[in-house]
């Protein structure tokens, strides 16, 4: 990704160690299913919903009209600061894995607002409520039950006027979590060669991959250009970086741009060496280039675990021959890349990657065409930048629909968020003003954005939400490592969205890698 500059009540995710007023001991009645899970019993204004208990500032918890699928919902709100918990204990549960699912909305701004599963036989599990003041979002909380019981809780620690809504909870057998908690680190070799330094949160200089790995990162994404002007992001650099990635016990995604520079929805320029080639030759170019890079990776013991055939190919690739105005040719190019991947490693997953993750209609159109033209693929990746690509409700709708419609796992191939708005170098940042931010998500080093995006992907039905890649975690501001590979003086408009601060220290936002 490189782009030019382009009355309710609710909340944000969790604060560790939040304590509320001690709860009274629940009655030991056998109840293996949630009672009044849709908050319909009692109607509007029920101070304590039937089947539920409350603790803390109980006047801030009640039912009201406007349910997601029914007449009513649970609300937390007060005109003054409050702490409240609405909870229900289940008993008589067989030992095993369970999953709480709930539909939520939140206006944001709370100290903490989350769903919790506690007293289930192990550590308490939480999922923060993402900010969404209109569309309902589905989130999940997994837990392993032993001892036969588990308490389901809705918790708010809120400022005056903050609100949340919760509705339609289910507690059933199942698990949740993300297999991919990754980051794109393509800029790293050039940064280090230009003097880039990376430090732990305490200030100790170290290997950035070790720092990221120790924070929980388990997958690295690396782009490949064909003959880049600065010599970086080429085969040799990908091979060297892959060794470092695998040495840290992480998996590897190789992102083929099929260009000498950035490929995205606005530009899919053929490499200079392929510029005069016709369609049949381009198919061979795609196959041979893909096979060459991947075979070299395999030969050195760093086989790619996933491959993207093309980068943000909403309009196709290798224009004009491979544009979406000629789907039969685009399909041939994509299948040529697919065949090359599988020839090297049949177990390597092949992903197709679009931008505009909140665009349901556009995503449907593209993949309907791909399927109709016999394009082969294993996984679907979508870029999703909340300041450009719609709401969290939009991206959840698109991810859910895409996974179900095409029967493939899905992942967020790119996302990022600012931790500050000022620039470290002379180039204006891509996002540099409050007005550009996603409502409810300020630019802070403790950004909650990534946890909430991860929660949306985790909740994709059928376990088809693979995970998330943070875009360019290590692209800090270094002279000579700007956006234009042909211009050493070009700057970096993304350094305020890296995972290292302007003092080169690891940011608290890196903690999102510890998402389940």
Coordinates of C-alpha atoms in Angstrom, one line a residue:
X1 CA 0.0 0.0 0.0
X2 CA 1.2 3.4 -0.9
X3 CA -1.4 6.1 -1.5
X4 CA -1.1 9.8 -2.0
X5 CA -2.9 12.0 0.5
X6 CA -6.3 11.2 -0.1
X7 CA -29.2 10.0 20.1
X8 CA -27.5 6.9 21.4
X9 CA -25.0 5.8 24.0
X10 CA -21.3 3.5 23.9
X11 CA -17.2 2.8 24.1
X12 CA -13.6 1.4 23.6
X13 CA -11.6 -1.7 24.7
X14 CA -10.2 -2.9 27.9
X15 CA -8.1 -1.8 30.8
X16 CA -6.4 -4.6 32.7
X17 CA -7.2 -4.9 36.3
X18 CA -10.5 -3.0 36.3
X19 CA -12.3 -3.8 39.5
X20 CA -15.9 -3.2 40.3
X21 CA -17.9 -3.6 43.4
X22 CA -17.6 -7.2 44.7
X23 CA -20.3 -9.3 43.2
X24 CA -22.8 -11.1 45.4
X25 CA -22.6 -14.9 45.1
X26 CA -24.8 -16.1 42.3
X27 CA -27.5 -18.6 43.1
X28 CA -26.3 -22.1 42.3
X29 CA -29.1 -23.1 39.9
X30 CA -28.3 -25.3 37.0
X31 CA -28.6 -23.2 33.8
X32 CA -26.5 -24.4 30.8
X33 CA -28.0 -21.8 28.4
X34 CA -28.3 -18.1 28.7
X35 CA -31.6 -16.8 30.0
X36 CA -33.1 -13.8 28.2
X37 CA -30.1 -13.6 25.9
X38 CA -32.0 -11.1 23.7
X39 CA -33.2 -8.9 26.6
X40 CA -36.8 -9.2 25.5
X41 CA -38.3 -10.3 28.8
X42 CA -39.4 -7.3 30.9
X43 CA -39.6 -4.8 28.0
X44 CA -38.4 -1.2 27.9
X45 CA -37.0 0.2 31.1
X46 CA -36.4 -3.1 33.0
X47 CA -33.8 -2.0 35.6
X48 CA -32.5 -5.6 36.0
X49 CA -33.1 -7.7 32.9
X50 CA -34.8 -11.1 33.7
X51 CA -32.2 -13.8 34.3
X52 CA -29.4 -11.3 34.8
X53 CA -27.8 -9.7 37.9
X54 CA -26.1 -6.3 38.3
X55 CA -23.3 -4.8 40.3
X56 CA -21.9 -1.3 40.7
X57 CA -23.9 1.7 39.6
X58 CA -26.9 -0.4 38.7
X59 CA -29.1 2.6 37.6
X60 CA -26.8 2.8 34.5
X61 CA -27.8 -0.7 33.3
X62 CA -31.3 -1.2 31.8
X63 CA -33.2 -2.4 28.8
X64 CA -34.6 -0.2 26.1
X65 CA -36.3 -0.3 22.7
X66 CA -34.2 -0.8 19.6
X67 CA -32.9 -4.4 19.6
X68 CA -30.8 -5.7 16.8
X69 CA -33.2 -8.7 16.1
X70 CA -36.2 -8.0 18.3
X71 CA -37.7 -5.2 20.3
X72 CA -35.2 -4.6 23.0
X73 CA -31.5 -4.4 23.9
X74 CA -29.3 -4.0 27.0
X75 CA -28.0 -0.4 27.5
X76 CA -25.3 1.0 29.8
X77 CA -25.5 4.8 30.1
X78 CA -25.6 7.5 32.7
X79 CA -25.4 11.3 32.8
X80 CA -22.5 11.0 35.3
X81 CA -19.4 8.7 35.4
X82 CA -20.3 5.1 36.2
X83 CA -19.1 1.6 36.7
X84 CA -21.6 -1.2 36.1
X85 CA -21.6 -4.9 35.4
X86 CA -24.5 -6.9 34.0
X87 CA -23.9 -10.6 34.5
X88 CA -25.3 -14.1 34.5
X89 CA -23.8 -17.4 35.7
X90 CA -24.2 -20.6 33.8
X91 CA -23.8 -23.9 35.7
X92 CA -23.9 -27.6 34.9
X93 CA -21.5 -27.1 31.9
X94 CA -19.6 -30.0 30.5
X95 CA -15.8 -29.4 30.4
X96 CA -14.5 -28.1 27.1
X97 CA -14.1 -25.1 24.8
X98 CA -16.9 -22.6 24.6
X99 CA -17.5 -19.3 22.7
X100 CA -19.6 -16.3 23.7
X101 CA -21.0 -14.4 20.7
X102 CA -22.7 -11.0 21.0
X103 CA -23.9 -8.1 18.9
X104 CA -22.7 -4.8 20.2
X105 CA -22.6 -1.0 19.6
X106 CA -20.7 1.7 21.4
X107 CA -20.3 5.4 21.3
X108 CA -16.7 5.1 22.6
X109 CA -14.8 7.1 25.1
X110 CA -15.0 4.8 28.1
X111 CA -12.1 3.8 30.3
X112 CA -13.2 0.3 29.5
X113 CA -16.1 -1.5 28.0
X114 CA -16.0 -5.2 27.3
X115 CA -17.5 -8.7 27.4
X116 CA -16.0 -11.1 29.9
X117 CA -16.1 -14.8 30.7
X118 CA -14.9 -15.4 34.3
X119 CA -15.0 -18.1 37.0
X120 CA -14.9 -20.7 34.2
X121 CA -11.9 -22.6 35.6
X122 CA -9.1 -20.6 34.2
X123 CA -8.0 -17.0 33.4
X124 CA -10.7 -14.5 32.7
X125 CA -11.2 -13.8 29.0
X126 CA -12.2 -10.4 27.6
X127 CA -13.1 -8.8 24.3
X128 CA -13.4 -5.0 24.1
X129 CA -16.4 -3.4 22.4
X130 CA -15.4 -1.7 19.2
X131 CA -16.7 1.8 18.6
X132 CA -19.8 1.7 16.4
X133 CA -22.5 4.2 17.0
X134 CA -24.8 2.9 14.2
X135 CA -24.2 -0.5 12.8
X136 CA -24.2 -3.6 15.1
X137 CA -21.0 -5.5 15.3
X138 CA -20.6 -9.2 16.2
X139 CA -17.7 -10.0 18.6
X140 CA -16.7 -13.3 20.3
X141 CA -15.0 -14.4 23.5
X142 CA -13.6 -17.9 23.8
X143 CA -13.0 -19.8 27.0
X144 CA -12.1 -23.2 28.3
X145 CA -14.6 -24.4 30.9
X146 CA -13.7 -26.7 33.8
X147 CA -15.5 -27.1 37.0
X148 CA -19.0 -26.9 35.4
X149 CA -19.7 -23.2 35.6
X150 CA -18.9 -19.9 33.8
X151 CA -20.0 -16.3 34.4
X152 CA -20.9 -14.1 31.4
X153 CA -20.5 -10.4 32.1
X154 CA -21.0 -7.1 30.3
X155 CA -18.8 -4.4 31.9
X156 CA -18.6 -0.6 31.5
X157 CA -16.2 1.7 33.3
X158 CA -17.4 4.9 31.7
X159 CA -17.4 8.7 31.7
X160 CA -20.6 10.7 31.8
X161 CA -22.6 10.2 28.7
X162 CA -20.8 7.2 27.4
X163 CA -23.0 4.4 26.2
X164 CA -23.1 0.8 25.0
X165 CA -25.7 -1.5 23.6
X166 CA -25.6 -5.3 23.7
X167 CA -28.0 -7.8 22.3
X168 CA -28.5 -11.4 21.1
X169 CA -25.9 -13.3 23.0
X170 CA -25.2 -16.9 22.5
X171 CA -22.9 -19.2 24.6
X172 CA -22.1 -22.5 22.9
X173 CA -19.4 -25.0 22.2
X174 CA -16.6 -23.7 20.0
X175 CA -13.3 -21.8 19.9
X176 CA -12.0 -18.6 18.5
X177 CA -8.7 -16.8 17.9
X178 CA -6.5 -15.7 15.0
X179 CA -3.8 -17.8 13.3
X180 CA -2.2 -14.7 11.6
X181 CA -1.0 -11.8 13.7
X182 CA 1.4 -10.3 11.3
X183 CA 3.0 -7.2 9.8
X184 CA 4.5 -6.1 6.5
X185 CA 8.2 -5.3 7.0
X186 CA 9.3 -4.7 3.4
X187 CA 11.0 -1.4 4.2
X188 CA 13.2 -2.9 6.9
X189 CA 16.4 -3.7 5.0
X190 CA 16.7 -0.3 3.4
X191 CA 15.9 1.4 6.7
X192 CA 18.7 -0.5 8.4
X193 CA 21.1 0.2 5.6
X194 CA 20.3 3.9 6.0
X195 CA 21.0 3.9 9.7
X196 CA 17.6 2.9 11.1
X197 CA 17.7 1.8 14.8
X198 CA 15.0 -0.1 16.6
X199 CA 14.6 -0.2 20.4
X200 CA 12.6 -2.1 22.9
X201 CA 10.0 -0.1 24.9
X202 CA 12.7 0.4 27.6
X203 CA 15.1 1.9 25.1
X204 CA 17.5 -1.0 24.4
X205 CA 18.6 -1.3 20.8
X206 CA 17.9 -4.6 19.2
X207 CA 16.9 -6.6 16.2
X208 CA 13.5 -5.3 15.2
X209 CA 12.3 -8.8 14.2
X210 CA 13.2 -10.0 17.7
X211 CA 11.3 -7.1 19.2
X212 CA 8.2 -7.8 17.1
X213 CA 8.4 -11.5 17.7
X214 CA 8.6 -11.0 21.5
X215 CA 5.5 -8.9 21.3
X216 CA 3.6 -11.8 19.7
X217 CA 4.0 -11.3 15.9
X218 CA 3.9 -14.6 14.1
X219 CA 3.8 -13.8 10.4
X220 CA 5.8 -11.5 8.2
X221 CA 4.6 -10.0 4.9
X222 CA 7.3 -9.0 2.3
X223 CA 6.7 -7.5 -1.1
X224 CA 8.6 -8.3 -4.3
X225 CA 9.3 -5.9 -7.1
X226 CA 10.9 -7.0 -10.4
X227 CA 13.7 -4.5 -11.1
X228 CA 13.3 -1.6 -8.5
X229 CA 15.3 1.5 -9.1
X230 CA 16.9 1.4 -5.7
X231 CA 17.6 -2.3 -5.7
X232 CA 15.5 -3.1 -2.7
X233 CA 12.4 -5.3 -2.5
X234 CA 14.0 -7.5 -5.2
X235 CA 14.7 -11.2 -5.1
X236 CA 18.0 -11.0 -3.3
X237 CA 16.6 -8.8 -0.5
X238 CA 13.6 -11.0 -0.1
X239 CA 15.8 -14.0 0.3
X240 CA 17.9 -12.4 3.0
X241 CA 14.9 -11.1 4.9
X242 CA 13.2 -14.5 4.7
X243 CA 16.1 -16.1 6.5
X244 CA 15.7 -13.6 9.3
X245 CA 11.9 -14.1 9.5
X246 CA 12.2 -17.9 9.6
X247 CA 15.0 -17.8 12.1
X248 CA 12.6 -16.1 14.5
X249 CA 10.1 -18.8 14.1
X250 CA 7.6 -16.7 12.1
X251 CA 5.8 -17.6 8.9
X252 CA 6.3 -15.8 5.6
X253 CA 3.9 -14.2 3.1
X254 CA 5.4 -13.1 -0.2
X255 CA 3.5 -10.3 -1.9
X256 CA 4.1 -10.2 -5.7
X257 CA 3.5 -6.7 -7.2
X258 CA 4.5 -7.7 -10.7
X259 CA 5.9 -4.2 -11.1
X260 CA 9.2 -2.3 -10.6
X261 CA 7.4 -0.1 -7.9
X262 CA 4.1 0.3 -6.1
X263 CA 1.1 -1.6 -7.5
X264 CA -2.3 -0.6 -6.1
X265 CA -5.8 0.2 -7.4
X266 CA -4.5 3.4 -9.0
X267 CA -1.5 1.9 -10.9
X268 CA -0.5 -1.5 -12.1
X269 CA 2.5 -0.6 -14.3
X270 CA 4.3 -3.4 -16.0
X271 CA 8.0 -3.9 -15.2
X272 CA 10.2 -2.1 -17.6
X273 CA 11.7 -5.5 -18.8
X274 CA 8.2 -6.7 -19.7
X275 CA 6.9 -3.4 -21.2
X276 CA 6.8 -4.6 -24.8
X277 CA 5.5 -8.1 -24.1
X278 CA 2.1 -9.3 -25.3
X279 CA -0.4 -11.3 -23.3
X280 CA 1.1 -14.8 -24.0
X281 CA 4.6 -13.6 -23.0
X282 CA 3.2 -11.9 -19.9
X283 CA 1.7 -15.1 -18.8
X284 CA 5.1 -16.7 -19.0
X285 CA 6.7 -13.7 -17.3
X286 CA 4.4 -14.1 -14.3
X287 CA 5.0 -17.8 -14.1
X288 CA 8.7 -17.6 -14.4
X289 CA 9.2 -14.7 -12.1
X290 CA 7.0 -16.2 -9.4
X291 CA 8.6 -19.6 -9.7
X292 CA 12.1 -18.2 -9.7
X293 CA 11.6 -16.2 -6.4
X294 CA 9.7 -19.0 -4.6
X295 CA 12.0 -21.7 -5.7
X296 CA 15.0 -19.8 -4.5
X297 CA 13.2 -19.4 -1.1
X298 CA 12.5 -23.1 -1.0
X299 CA 16.2 -23.9 -1.9
X300 CA 17.5 -22.0 1.1
X301 CA 15.0 -23.6 3.5
X302 CA 12.6 -20.7 3.8
X303 CA 9.6 -21.8 1.8
X304 CA 6.8 -19.2 1.6
X305 CA 3.7 -20.1 3.7
X306 CA 1.4 -17.8 1.7
X307 CA 1.7 -15.9 -1.6
X308 CA -0.2 -13.0 -2.9
X309 CA -0.5 -13.2 -6.7
X310 CA -0.8 -9.4 -7.2
X311 CA -1.2 -6.5 -4.9
X312 CA -4.5 -4.6 -4.5
X313 CA -5.7 -5.8 -7.9
X314 CA -9.2 -4.2 -7.9
X315 CA -8.5 -3.1 -11.5
X316 CA -6.5 -6.0 -12.5
X317 CA -2.7 -6.1 -13.0
X318 CA -0.1 -5.6 -15.7
X319 CA -2.1 -3.0 -17.4
X320 CA -3.5 -2.9 -20.0
X321 CA -3.4 -6.6 -20.9
X322 CA -4.4 -7.7 -17.4
X323 CA -7.0 -5.1 -16.6
X324 CA -10.5 -6.0 -15.4
X325 CA -11.8 -4.8 -18.8
X326 CA -10.5 -8.1 -20.1
X327 CA -11.3 -10.7 -17.5
X328 CA -10.3 -13.7 -19.6
X329 CA -6.8 -12.4 -19.9
X330 CA -6.6 -11.3 -16.2
X331 CA -7.7 -14.8 -15.3
X332 CA -5.0 -16.3 -17.4
X333 CA -2.3 -14.2 -15.7
X334 CA -3.6 -15.0 -12.2
X335 CA -3.8 -18.7 -12.9
X336 CA -0.2 -18.6 -14.3
X337 CA 0.9 -17.2 -10.9
X338 CA -1.1 -19.8 -9.1
X339 CA 0.4 -22.6 -11.1
X340 CA 3.9 -21.4 -10.4
X341 CA 3.3 -21.2 -6.6
X342 CA 1.9 -24.8 -6.5
X343 CA 4.7 -26.1 -8.7
X344 CA 7.2 -25.0 -6.1
X345 CA 5.1 -25.9 -3.0
X346 CA 1.6 -27.4 -3.2
X347 CA 1.0 -26.6 0.5
X348 CA 1.6 -22.9 0.1
X349 CA -1.6 -20.9 0.2
X350 CA -2.4 -18.6 -2.8
X351 CA -4.2 -15.4 -1.9
X352 CA -5.9 -12.8 -4.1
X353 CA -5.8 -9.3 -2.6
X354 CA -8.1 -6.3 -3.1
X355 CA -8.2 -2.9 -1.5
X356 CA -11.4 -1.2 -0.3
X357 CA -12.2 -3.7 2.5
X358 CA -15.5 -2.1 3.3
X359 CA -16.8 -2.2 -0.3
X360 CA -19.2 -5.2 -0.3
X361 CA -20.6 -4.6 -3.8
X362 CA -17.2 -4.1 -5.4
X363 CA -15.7 -7.1 -3.6
X364 CA -18.6 -9.3 -4.8
X365 CA -18.4 -8.1 -8.3
X366 CA -14.7 -8.8 -8.5
X367 CA -14.7 -12.3 -7.0
X368 CA -17.9 -13.2 -8.9
X369 CA -16.0 -12.4 -12.1
X370 CA -12.9 -14.3 -10.9
X371 CA -15.0 -17.4 -10.1
X372 CA -16.9 -17.2 -13.4
X373 CA -13.6 -17.0 -15.3
X374 CA -12.1 -20.0 -13.5
X375 CA -9.5 -18.2 -11.4
X376 CA -7.9 -20.5 -8.8
X377 CA -7.2 -19.2 -5.3
X378 CA -7.1 -20.5 -1.7
X379 CA -7.5 -17.3 0.4
X380 CA -8.9 -13.8 0.1
X381 CA -7.1 -10.7 1.5
X382 CA -8.6 -7.3 1.8
X383 CA -6.9 -4.0 2.6
X384 CA -8.9 -2.1 5.2
X385 CA -7.9 1.4 6.3
X386 CA -10.7 2.8 8.5
X387 CA -10.0 6.4 7.5
X388 CA -10.6 5.5 3.8
X389 CA -12.5 2.2 3.5
X390 CA -15.7 2.6 5.5
X391 CA -16.8 1.7 9.0
X392 CA -16.1 -1.4 11.1
X393 CA -19.6 -2.5 10.3
X394 CA -18.8 -2.2 6.6
X395 CA -15.7 -4.3 6.8
X396 CA -17.4 -6.9 9.0
X397 CA -20.2 -7.2 6.5
X398 CA -17.8 -7.6 3.6
X399 CA -15.6 -10.1 5.4
X400 CA -18.5 -12.2 6.5
X401 CA -20.1 -12.2 3.1
X402 CA -16.9 -12.9 1.2
X403 CA -16.0 -15.9 3.4
X404 CA -19.5 -17.4 3.1
X405 CA -20.0 -16.6 -0.6
X406 CA -16.7 -18.0 -1.9
X407 CA -16.1 -20.6 0.9
X408 CA -12.5 -19.3 1.5
X409 CA -10.7 -18.0 4.6
X410 CA -10.3 -14.2 4.7
X411 CA -7.8 -11.9 6.2
X412 CA -7.1 -8.2 6.4
X413 CA -4.0 -7.9 4.3
X414 CA -3.2 -4.3 5.3
X415 CA -4.3 -1.9 8.0
X416 CA -2.6 0.7 10.1
X417 CA -3.4 3.6 12.4
X418 CA -1.6 6.8 13.5
X419 CA -0.1 7.0 16.9
X420 CA 0.5 10.8 16.5
X421 CA -0.3 13.4 13.8
X422 CA 2.9 15.4 13.5
X423 CA 5.6 14.4 11.0
X424 CA 9.2 13.4 11.8
X425 CA 10.5 14.3 8.3
X426 CA 9.7 17.0 5.8
X427 CA 7.0 15.1 3.9
X428 CA 3.4 15.7 5.0
X429 CA 1.9 12.5 6.5
X430 CA -0.8 10.6 4.8
X431 CA -3.0 11.1 7.9
X432 CA -2.1 14.2 9.9
X433 CA -5.3 15.8 11.2
X434 CA -8.0 14.9 13.7
X435 CA -10.6 15.3 11.1
X436 CA -9.1 12.4 9.1
X437 CA -9.3 9.9 12.0
X438 CA -11.9 7.3 12.5
X439 CA -14.5 8.7 15.0
X440 CA -13.9 7.3 18.5
X441 CA -10.3 6.3 17.8
X442 CA -7.8 9.1 18.7
X443 CA -4.2 9.0 17.6
X444 CA -2.4 7.6 20.6
X445 CA 0.5 5.2 21.2
X446 CA -2.0 2.9 22.9
X447 CA -4.2 2.8 19.8
X448 CA -7.2 0.4 20.2
X449 CA -7.8 0.2 16.5
X450 CA -5.8 -2.9 16.0
X451 CA -7.4 -4.9 18.8
X452 CA -10.9 -4.0 17.4
X453 CA -10.0 -4.9 13.8
X454 CA -8.6 -8.2 15.1
X455 CA -11.9 -8.8 17.0
X456 CA -13.9 -8.2 13.8
X457 CA -11.8 -10.8 11.8
X458 CA -11.9 -13.3 14.7
X459 CA -15.7 -13.2 14.6
X460 CA -16.0 -14.2 10.9
X461 CA -18.3 -17.3 11.1
X462 CA -17.1 -20.8 10.6
X463 CA -13.6 -20.0 11.8
X464 CA -12.8 -18.5 8.4
X465 CA -11.2 -15.3 9.8
X466 CA -7.4 -16.0 9.4
X467 CA -6.0 -12.8 10.9
X468 CA -4.5 -9.4 10.2
X469 CA -1.3 -7.9 8.8
X470 CA -0.2 -4.4 10.1
X471 CA 1.1 -2.4 7.2
X472 CA 4.8 -1.4 7.3
X473 CA 5.5 -1.7 11.1
X474 CA 9.2 -0.8 10.6
X475 CA 8.9 2.0 8.1
X476 CA 10.4 4.8 10.3
X477 CA 11.6 8.1 9.0
X478 CA 15.2 7.6 7.6
X479 CA 16.8 9.9 5.1
X480 CA 17.0 8.0 1.8
X481 CA 14.2 5.6 2.7
X482 CA 11.3 7.5 1.2
X483 CA 8.3 6.4 -0.8
X484 CA 9.8 6.7 -4.3
X485 CA 12.5 4.1 -5.0
X486 CA 13.8 6.3 -7.8
X487 CA 14.2 9.4 -5.7
X488 CA 16.5 9.2 -2.6
X489 CA 15.2 12.6 -1.4
X490 CA 11.6 11.5 -1.2
X491 CA 10.1 11.3 2.3
X492 CA 8.0 8.9 4.3
X493 CA 4.3 9.9 4.8
X494 CA 3.7 6.8 7.0
X495 CA 6.2 7.1 9.9
X496 CA 3.4 8.2 12.3
X497 CA 1.7 4.8 11.6
X498 CA 4.8 2.6 12.2
X499 CA 5.0 0.5 15.4
X500 CA 8.1 2.3 16.5
X501 CA 7.9 5.9 17.9
X502 CA 10.1 8.8 16.7
X503 CA 12.6 7.9 19.4
X504 CA 12.8 4.4 17.8
X505 CA 11.1 2.7 20.8
X506 CA 8.5 -0.1 20.4
X507 CA 5.1 1.3 20.9
X508 CA 2.4 0.0 23.3
X509 CA 0.2 -0.6 20.2
X510 CA 2.5 -3.6 19.4
X511 CA 0.5 -5.4 22.1
X512 CA -2.2 -6.2 19.6
X513 CA 0.0 -9.1 18.4
X514 CA -1.0 -10.8 21.6
X515 CA -4.6 -11.0 20.5
X516 CA -5.9 -14.6 20.9

